[in-house]
mmCIF file of C-alpha atoms in Angstrom:
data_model
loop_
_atom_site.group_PDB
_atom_site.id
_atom_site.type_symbol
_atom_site.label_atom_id
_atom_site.label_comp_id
_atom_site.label_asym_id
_atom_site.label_seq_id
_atom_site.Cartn_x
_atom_site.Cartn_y
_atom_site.Cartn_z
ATOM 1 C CA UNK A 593 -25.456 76.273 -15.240
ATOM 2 C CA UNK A 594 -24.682 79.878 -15.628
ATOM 3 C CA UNK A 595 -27.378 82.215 -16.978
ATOM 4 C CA UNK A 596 -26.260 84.585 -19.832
ATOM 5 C CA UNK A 597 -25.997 88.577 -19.347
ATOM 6 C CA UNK A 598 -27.498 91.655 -19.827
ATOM 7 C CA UNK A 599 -29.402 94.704 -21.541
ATOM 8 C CA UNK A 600 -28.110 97.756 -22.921
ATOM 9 C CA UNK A 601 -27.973 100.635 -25.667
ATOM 10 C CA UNK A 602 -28.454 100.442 -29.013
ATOM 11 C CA UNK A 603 -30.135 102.051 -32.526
ATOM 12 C CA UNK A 604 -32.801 100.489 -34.246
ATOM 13 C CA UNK A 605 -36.348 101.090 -33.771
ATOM 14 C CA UNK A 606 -38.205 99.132 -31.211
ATOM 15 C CA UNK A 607 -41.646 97.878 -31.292
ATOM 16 C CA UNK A 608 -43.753 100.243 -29.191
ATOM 17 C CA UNK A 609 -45.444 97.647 -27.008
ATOM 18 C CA UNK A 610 -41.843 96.933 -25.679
ATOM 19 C CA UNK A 611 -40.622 100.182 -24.826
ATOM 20 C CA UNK A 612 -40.523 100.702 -20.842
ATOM 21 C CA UNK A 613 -39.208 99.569 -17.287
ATOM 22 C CA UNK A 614 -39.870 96.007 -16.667
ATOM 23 C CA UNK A 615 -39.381 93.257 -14.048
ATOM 24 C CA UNK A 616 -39.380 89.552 -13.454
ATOM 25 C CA UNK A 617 -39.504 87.822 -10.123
ATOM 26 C CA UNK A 618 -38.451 84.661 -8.591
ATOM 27 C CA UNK A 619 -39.658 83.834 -5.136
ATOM 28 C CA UNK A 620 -41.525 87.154 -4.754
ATOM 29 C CA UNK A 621 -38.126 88.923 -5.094
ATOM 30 C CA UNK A 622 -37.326 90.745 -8.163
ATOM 31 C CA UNK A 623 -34.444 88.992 -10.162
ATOM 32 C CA UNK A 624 -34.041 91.323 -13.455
ATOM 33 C CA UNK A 625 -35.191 94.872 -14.434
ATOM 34 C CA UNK A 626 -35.277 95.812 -18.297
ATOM 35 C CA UNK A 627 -35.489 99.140 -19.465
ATOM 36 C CA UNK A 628 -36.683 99.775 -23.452
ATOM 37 C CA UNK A 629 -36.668 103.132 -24.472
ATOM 38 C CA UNK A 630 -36.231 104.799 -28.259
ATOM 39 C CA UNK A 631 -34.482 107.847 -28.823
ATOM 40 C CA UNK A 632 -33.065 110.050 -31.397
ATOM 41 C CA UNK A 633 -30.425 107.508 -31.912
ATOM 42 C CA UNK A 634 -32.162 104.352 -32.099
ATOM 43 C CA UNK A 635 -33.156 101.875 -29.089
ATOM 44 C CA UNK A 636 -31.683 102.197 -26.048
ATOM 45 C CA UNK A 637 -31.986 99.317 -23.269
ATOM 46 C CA UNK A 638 -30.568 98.553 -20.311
ATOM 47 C CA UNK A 639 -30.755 95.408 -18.172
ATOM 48 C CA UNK A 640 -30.340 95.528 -13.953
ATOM 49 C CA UNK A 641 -29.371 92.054 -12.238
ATOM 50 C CA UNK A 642 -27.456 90.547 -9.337
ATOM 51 C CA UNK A 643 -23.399 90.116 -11.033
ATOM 52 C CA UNK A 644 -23.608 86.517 -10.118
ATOM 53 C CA UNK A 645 -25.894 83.664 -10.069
ATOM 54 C CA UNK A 646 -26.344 79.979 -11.132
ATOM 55 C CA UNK A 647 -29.480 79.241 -12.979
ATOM 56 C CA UNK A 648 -31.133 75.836 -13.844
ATOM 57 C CA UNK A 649 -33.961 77.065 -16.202
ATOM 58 C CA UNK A 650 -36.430 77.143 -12.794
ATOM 59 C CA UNK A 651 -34.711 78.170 -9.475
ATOM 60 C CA UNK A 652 -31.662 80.788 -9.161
ATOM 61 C CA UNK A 653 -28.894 80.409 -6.400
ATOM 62 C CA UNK A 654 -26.137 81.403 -5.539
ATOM 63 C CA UNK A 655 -26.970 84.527 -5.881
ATOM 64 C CA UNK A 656 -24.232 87.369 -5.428
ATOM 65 C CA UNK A 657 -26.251 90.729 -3.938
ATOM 66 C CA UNK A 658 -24.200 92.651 -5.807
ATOM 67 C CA UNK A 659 -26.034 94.713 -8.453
ATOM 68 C CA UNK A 660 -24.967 95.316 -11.939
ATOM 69 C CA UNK A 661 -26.610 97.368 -15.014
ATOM 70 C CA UNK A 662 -25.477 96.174 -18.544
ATOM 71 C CA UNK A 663 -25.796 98.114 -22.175
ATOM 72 C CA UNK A 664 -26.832 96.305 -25.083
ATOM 73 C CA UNK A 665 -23.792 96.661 -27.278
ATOM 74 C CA UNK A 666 -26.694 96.002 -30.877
ATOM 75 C CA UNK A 667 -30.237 95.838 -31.509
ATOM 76 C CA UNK A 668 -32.521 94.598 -34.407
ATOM 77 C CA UNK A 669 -35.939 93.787 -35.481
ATOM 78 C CA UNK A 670 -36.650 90.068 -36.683
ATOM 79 C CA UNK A 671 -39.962 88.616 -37.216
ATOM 80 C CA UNK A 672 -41.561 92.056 -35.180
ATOM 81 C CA UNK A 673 -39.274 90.899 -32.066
ATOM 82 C CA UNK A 674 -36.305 92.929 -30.764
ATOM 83 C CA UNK A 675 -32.922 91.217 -29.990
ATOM 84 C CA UNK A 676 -30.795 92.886 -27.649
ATOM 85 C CA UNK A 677 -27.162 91.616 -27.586
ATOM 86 C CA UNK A 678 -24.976 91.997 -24.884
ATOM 87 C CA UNK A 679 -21.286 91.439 -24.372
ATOM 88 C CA UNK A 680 -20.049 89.157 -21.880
ATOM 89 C CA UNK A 681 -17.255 90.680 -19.782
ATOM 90 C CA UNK A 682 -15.875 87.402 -19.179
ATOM 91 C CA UNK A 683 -12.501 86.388 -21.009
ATOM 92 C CA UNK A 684 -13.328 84.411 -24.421
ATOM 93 C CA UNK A 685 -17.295 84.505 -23.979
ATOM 94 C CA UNK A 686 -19.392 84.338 -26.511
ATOM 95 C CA UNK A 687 -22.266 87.523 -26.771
ATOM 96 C CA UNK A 688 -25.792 87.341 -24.455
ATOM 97 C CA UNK A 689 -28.419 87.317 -27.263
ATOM 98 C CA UNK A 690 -32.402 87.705 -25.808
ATOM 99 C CA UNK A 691 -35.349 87.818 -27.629
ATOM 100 C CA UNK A 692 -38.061 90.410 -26.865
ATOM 101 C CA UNK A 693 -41.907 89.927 -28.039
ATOM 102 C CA UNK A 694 -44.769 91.514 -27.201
ATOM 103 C CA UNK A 695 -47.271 89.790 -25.308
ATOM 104 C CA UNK A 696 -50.228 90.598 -23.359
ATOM 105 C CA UNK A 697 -51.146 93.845 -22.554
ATOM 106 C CA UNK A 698 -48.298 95.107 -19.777
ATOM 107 C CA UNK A 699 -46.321 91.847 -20.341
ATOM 108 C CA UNK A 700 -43.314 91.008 -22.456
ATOM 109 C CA UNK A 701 -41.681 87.408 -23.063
ATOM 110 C CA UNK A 702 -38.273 87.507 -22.949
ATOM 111 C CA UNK A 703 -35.685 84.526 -24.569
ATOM 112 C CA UNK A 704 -32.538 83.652 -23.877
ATOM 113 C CA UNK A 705 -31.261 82.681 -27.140
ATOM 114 C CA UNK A 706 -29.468 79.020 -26.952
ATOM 115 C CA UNK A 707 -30.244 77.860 -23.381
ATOM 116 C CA UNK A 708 -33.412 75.506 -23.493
ATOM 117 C CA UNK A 709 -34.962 78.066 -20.911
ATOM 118 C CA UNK A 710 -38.863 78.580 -21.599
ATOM 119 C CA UNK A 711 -39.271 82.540 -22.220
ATOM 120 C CA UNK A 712 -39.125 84.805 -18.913
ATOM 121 C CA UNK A 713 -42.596 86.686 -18.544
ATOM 122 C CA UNK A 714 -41.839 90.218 -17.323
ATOM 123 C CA UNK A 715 -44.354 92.710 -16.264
ATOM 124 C CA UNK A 716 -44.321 96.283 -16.804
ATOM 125 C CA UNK A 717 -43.528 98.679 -13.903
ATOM 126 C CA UNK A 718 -42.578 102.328 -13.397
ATOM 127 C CA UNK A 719 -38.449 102.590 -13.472
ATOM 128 C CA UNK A 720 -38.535 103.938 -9.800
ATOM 129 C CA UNK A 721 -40.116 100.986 -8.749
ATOM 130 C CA UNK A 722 -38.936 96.844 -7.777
ATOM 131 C CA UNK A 723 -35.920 97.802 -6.708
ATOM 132 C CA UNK A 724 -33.877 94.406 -6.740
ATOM 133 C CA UNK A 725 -32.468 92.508 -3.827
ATOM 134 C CA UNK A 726 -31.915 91.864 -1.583
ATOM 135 C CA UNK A 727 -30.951 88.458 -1.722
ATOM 136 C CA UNK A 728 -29.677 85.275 0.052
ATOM 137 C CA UNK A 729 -26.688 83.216 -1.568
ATOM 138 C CA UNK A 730 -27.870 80.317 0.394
ATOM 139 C CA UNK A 731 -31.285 80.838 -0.843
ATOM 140 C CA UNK A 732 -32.918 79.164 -3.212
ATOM 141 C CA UNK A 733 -35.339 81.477 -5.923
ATOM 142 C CA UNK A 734 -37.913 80.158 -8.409
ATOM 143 C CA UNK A 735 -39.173 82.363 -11.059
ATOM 144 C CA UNK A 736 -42.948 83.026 -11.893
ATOM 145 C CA UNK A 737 -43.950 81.592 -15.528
ATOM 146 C CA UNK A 738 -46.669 82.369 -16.847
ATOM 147 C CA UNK A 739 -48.000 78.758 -18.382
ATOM 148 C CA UNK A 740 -51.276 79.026 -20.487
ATOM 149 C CA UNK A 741 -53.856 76.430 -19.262
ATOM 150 C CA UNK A 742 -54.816 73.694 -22.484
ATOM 151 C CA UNK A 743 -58.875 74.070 -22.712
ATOM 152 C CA UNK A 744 -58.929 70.313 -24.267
ATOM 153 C CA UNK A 745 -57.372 68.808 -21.198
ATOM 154 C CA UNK A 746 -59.205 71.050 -18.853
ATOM 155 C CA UNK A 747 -62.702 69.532 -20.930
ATOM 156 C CA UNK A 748 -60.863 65.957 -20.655
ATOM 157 C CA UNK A 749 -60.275 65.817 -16.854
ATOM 158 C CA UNK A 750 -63.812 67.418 -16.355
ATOM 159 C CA UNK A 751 -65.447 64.188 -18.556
ATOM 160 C CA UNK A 752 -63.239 62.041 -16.341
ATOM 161 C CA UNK A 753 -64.958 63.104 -13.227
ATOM 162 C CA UNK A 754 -68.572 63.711 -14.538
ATOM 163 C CA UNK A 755 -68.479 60.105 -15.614
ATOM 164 C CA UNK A 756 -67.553 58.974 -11.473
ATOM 165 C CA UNK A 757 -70.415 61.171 -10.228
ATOM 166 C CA UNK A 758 -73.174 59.011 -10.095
ATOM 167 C CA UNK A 759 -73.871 56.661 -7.228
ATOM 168 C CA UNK A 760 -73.168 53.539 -9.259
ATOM 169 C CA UNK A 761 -70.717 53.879 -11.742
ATOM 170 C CA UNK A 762 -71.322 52.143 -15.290
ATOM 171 C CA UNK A 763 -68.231 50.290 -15.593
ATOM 172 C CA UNK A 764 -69.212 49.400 -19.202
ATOM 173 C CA UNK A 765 -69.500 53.285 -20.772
ATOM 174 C CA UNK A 766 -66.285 54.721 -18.468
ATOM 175 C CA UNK A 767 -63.931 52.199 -19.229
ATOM 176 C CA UNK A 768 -63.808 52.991 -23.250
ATOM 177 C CA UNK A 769 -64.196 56.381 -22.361
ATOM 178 C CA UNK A 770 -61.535 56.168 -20.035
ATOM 179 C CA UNK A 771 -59.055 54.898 -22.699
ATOM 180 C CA UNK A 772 -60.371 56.944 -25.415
ATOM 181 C CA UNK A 773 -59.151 59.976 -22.620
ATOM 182 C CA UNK A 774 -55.889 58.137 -21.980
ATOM 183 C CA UNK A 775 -55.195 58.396 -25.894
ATOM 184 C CA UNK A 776 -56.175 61.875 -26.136
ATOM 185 C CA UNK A 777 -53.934 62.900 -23.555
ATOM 186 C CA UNK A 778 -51.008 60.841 -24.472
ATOM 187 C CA UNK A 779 -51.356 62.596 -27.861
ATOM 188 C CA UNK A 780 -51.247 66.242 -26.014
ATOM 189 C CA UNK A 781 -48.267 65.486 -23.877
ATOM 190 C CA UNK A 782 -46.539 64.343 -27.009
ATOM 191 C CA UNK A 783 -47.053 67.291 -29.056
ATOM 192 C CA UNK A 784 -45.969 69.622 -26.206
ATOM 193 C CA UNK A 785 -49.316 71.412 -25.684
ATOM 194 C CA UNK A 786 -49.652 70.581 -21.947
ATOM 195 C CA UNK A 787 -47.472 73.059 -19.969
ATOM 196 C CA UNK A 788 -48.998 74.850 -16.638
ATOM 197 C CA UNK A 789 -49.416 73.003 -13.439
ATOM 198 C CA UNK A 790 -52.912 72.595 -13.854
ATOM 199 C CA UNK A 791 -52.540 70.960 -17.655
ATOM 200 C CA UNK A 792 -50.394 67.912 -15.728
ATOM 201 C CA UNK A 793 -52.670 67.781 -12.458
ATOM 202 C CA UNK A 794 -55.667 66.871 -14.955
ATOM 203 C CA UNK A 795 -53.310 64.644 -16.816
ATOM 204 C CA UNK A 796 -52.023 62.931 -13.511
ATOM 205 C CA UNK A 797 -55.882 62.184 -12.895
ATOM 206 C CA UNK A 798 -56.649 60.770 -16.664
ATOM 207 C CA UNK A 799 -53.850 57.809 -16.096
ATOM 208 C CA UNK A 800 -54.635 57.489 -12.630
ATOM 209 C CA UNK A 801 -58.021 56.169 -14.165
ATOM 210 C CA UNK A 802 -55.909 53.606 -15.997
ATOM 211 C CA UNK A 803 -55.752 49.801 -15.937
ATOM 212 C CA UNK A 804 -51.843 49.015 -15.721
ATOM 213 C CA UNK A 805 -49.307 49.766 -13.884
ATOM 214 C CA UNK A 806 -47.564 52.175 -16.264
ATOM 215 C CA UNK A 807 -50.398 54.348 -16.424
ATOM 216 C CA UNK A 808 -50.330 54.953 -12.745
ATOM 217 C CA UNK A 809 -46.260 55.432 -12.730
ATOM 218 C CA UNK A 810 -47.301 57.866 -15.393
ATOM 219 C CA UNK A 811 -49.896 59.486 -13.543
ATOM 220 C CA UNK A 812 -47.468 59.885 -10.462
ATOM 221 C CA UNK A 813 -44.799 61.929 -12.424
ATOM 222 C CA UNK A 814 -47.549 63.438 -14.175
ATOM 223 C CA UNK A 815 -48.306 64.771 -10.433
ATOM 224 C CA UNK A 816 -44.921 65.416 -9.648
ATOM 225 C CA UNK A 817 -44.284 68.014 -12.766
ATOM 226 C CA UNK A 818 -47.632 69.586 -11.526
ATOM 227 C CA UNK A 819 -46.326 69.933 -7.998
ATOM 228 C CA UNK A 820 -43.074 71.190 -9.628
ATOM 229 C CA UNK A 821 -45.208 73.944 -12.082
ATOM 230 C CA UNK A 822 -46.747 75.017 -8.668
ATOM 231 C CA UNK A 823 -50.096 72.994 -8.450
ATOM 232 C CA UNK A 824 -50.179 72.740 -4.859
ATOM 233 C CA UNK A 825 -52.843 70.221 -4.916
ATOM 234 C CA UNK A 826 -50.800 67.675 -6.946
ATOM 235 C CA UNK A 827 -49.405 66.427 -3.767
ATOM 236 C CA UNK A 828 -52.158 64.384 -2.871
ATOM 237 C CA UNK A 829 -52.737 62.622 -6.614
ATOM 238 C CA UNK A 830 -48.938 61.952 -5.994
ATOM 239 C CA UNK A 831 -49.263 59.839 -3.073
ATOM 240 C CA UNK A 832 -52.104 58.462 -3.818
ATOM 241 C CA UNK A 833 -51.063 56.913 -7.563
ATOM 242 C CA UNK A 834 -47.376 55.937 -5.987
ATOM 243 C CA UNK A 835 -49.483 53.674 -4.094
ATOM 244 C CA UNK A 836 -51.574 52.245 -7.052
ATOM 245 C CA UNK A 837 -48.850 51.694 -8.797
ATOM 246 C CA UNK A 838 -47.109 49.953 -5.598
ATOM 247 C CA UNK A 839 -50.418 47.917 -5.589
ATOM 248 C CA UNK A 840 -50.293 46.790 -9.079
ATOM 249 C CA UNK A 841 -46.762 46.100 -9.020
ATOM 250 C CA UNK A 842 -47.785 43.462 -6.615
ATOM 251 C CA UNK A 843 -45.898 45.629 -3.355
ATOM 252 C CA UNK A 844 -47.626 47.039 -0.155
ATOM 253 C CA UNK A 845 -49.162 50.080 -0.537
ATOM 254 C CA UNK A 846 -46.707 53.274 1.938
ATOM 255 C CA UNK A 847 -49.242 55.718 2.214
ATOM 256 C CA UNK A 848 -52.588 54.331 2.775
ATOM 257 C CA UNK A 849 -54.651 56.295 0.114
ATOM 258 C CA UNK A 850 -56.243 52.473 -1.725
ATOM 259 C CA UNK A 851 -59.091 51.235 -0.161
ATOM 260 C CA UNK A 852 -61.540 48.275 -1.074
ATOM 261 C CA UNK A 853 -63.884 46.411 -0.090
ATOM 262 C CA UNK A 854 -64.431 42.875 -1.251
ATOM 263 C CA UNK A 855 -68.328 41.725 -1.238
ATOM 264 C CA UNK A 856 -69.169 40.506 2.261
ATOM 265 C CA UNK A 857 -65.725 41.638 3.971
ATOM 266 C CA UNK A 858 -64.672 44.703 5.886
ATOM 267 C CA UNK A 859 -63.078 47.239 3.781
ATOM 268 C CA UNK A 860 -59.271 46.701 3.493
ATOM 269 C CA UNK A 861 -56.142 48.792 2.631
ATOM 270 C CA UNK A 862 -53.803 45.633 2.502
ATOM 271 C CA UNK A 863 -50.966 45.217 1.636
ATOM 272 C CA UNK A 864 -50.245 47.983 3.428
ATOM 273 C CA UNK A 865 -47.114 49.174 4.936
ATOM 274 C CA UNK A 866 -47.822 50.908 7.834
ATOM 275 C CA UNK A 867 -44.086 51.241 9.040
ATOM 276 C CA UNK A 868 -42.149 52.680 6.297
ATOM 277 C CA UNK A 869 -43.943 56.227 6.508
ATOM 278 C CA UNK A 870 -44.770 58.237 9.383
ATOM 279 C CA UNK A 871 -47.897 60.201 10.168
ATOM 280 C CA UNK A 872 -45.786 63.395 10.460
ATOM 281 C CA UNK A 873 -44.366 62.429 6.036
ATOM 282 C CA UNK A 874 -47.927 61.540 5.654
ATOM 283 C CA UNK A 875 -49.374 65.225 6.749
ATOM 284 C CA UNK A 876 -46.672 66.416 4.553
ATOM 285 C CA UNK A 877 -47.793 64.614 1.505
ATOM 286 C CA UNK A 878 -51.718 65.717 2.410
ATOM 287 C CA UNK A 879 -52.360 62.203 3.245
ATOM 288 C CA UNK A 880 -54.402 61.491 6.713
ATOM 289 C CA UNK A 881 -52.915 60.087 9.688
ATOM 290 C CA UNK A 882 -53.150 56.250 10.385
ATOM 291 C CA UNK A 883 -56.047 57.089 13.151
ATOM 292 C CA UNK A 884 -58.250 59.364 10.726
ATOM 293 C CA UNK A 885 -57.486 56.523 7.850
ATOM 294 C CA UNK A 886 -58.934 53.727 10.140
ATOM 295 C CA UNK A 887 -62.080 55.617 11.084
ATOM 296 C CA UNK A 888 -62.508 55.918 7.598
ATOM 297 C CA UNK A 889 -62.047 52.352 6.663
ATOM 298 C CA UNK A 890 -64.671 51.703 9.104
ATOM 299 C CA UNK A 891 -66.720 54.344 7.744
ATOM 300 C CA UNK A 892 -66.387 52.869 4.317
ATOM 301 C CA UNK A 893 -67.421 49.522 5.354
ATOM 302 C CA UNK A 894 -70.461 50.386 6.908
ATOM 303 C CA UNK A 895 -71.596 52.248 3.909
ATOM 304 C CA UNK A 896 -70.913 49.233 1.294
ATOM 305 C CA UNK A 897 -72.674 47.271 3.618
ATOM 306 C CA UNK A 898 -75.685 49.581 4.194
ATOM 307 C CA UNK A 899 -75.486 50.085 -0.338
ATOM 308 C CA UNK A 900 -75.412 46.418 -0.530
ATOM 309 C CA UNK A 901 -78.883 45.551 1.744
ATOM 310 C CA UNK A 902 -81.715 44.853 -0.322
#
């Protein structure tokens, strides 16, 4: 999908907080540069970017190095917001339309009006400065977004693991508070109020605590928008709820991350699929190699069996 255009010149009064040079990256790389200024004549703004890309509301490609500065052909005030219009110099296109707020201090939100894109979070810099480019066409870009972090999940997840701290865990308290967590969080994700990496790594953790199958499926593309929102660490809870939920599904487990260990029996991982994965996809996926995973099944039964002596 294409991304629309550009900023520009024209004459109405523009909030103070978003007057300026300003710049957005994507991959470390500078993608935009947006300058707000007013003048005798109104608000003038002007909007640097590569001529050509192809945008999919994360990651820009296709990126043509070619540099281009547009003019905003009108400008208003709605709601204390300016929106910039610009013309599209393709044949039979429709006007660019963004949407500038203020937000933090050195920090603007800017929205393309009609694409489902969230907001672009640009940061205030000195017009000599970020020049863009250059870039790769065969290179791949992700843009920085800012994603506020939801204090009610943050408090859920750190319940969730207070309550498996203690050396024997009260299976009788966690469980209702377990599903009373599950609800809570099922309500947030519904209303939209979970966003950043970090809101969906907790989240992957609250239904990885589940007691069906679904929750764990849930809990693994919980993990996998966390990975995707940059949550580096979601690549473990990943691996380690596909193979709950390959477990409870009644399949082998690929990875290795379930262990148990029935009373009086050496801790197990079966079912277990050894073959499927290698070591080196394993390391990938932050899961231990099959040595390291046996020591600790060995490990693990010697300590059940050492918790279980009178």
């Amino acid at each position: 999908m294409m991304l629309p255009i550009l900023l520009a010149a024209a004459s109405v009064s523009t909030p103070p907080c978003a007057t300026g040079a300003w710049t957005t990256k994507a991959s470390g790389q500078t993608i935009f540069k947006l300058e707000i200024e007013n003048n005798s004549t109104g608000t003038t703004a002007i909007w640097t970017r590569p001529d050509h890309f192809e945008f999919d509301g994360d990651t820009f490609s296709n990126i043509d190095g070619h540099v281009v500065r547009r003019v905003a052909s009108e400008a208003h005030v709605n709601d204390g917001d300016l929106i910039l219009s610009f013309e599209d110099p393709e044949p039979n296109s429709t006007p660019d339309i963004l949407r500038v707020r203020c937000a933090q201090v050195g920090h603007i939100s800017v929205t393309f009006m009609g694409p489902d894109f969230d907001p672009f979070d640009f940061e205030k810099t000195s017009s000599n400065e970020a020049q863009l480019g250059p870039w790769d066409a065969k290179t791949a870009y992700t843009r920085e977004i800012l994603r506020k972090t939801n204090v009610e999940m943050t408090h859920i997840f750190d319940a969730d693991q207070a309550d498996r701290q203690a050396e024997h865990i009260n299976r009788s308290v966690v469980g209702p508070a377990d599903e009373k967590r599950r609800r809570r969080t099922q309500e947030l994700l519904d209303s939209g109020a979970l966003q950043s990496g970090e809101d969906f790594y907790h989240a992957a953790f609250i239904f990885q605590h589940g007691s069906k199958a679904d929750d764990y499926l849930k809990a693994h593309l919980l993990s996998m928008v966390a990975a995707a929102r940059g949550n580096a660490g979601a690549i473990w809870i990943s691996a380690a709820t596909l193979d709950r939920y390959l477990r409870a599904i009644g399949r082998p487990q690929v990875l290795g991350t379930q262990f148990t260990a029935p009373k009086g029996s050496p801790a197990t991982q079966e079912p277990y699929d050894r073959n499927l994965i290698s070591d080196a996809m394993r390391k990938a996926l932050r899961v231990p190699p099959l040595a390291e995973q046996e020591k600790y099944r060995q490990d693990y039964t010697m300590h059940e069996a050492k918790s279980r002596t009178p």
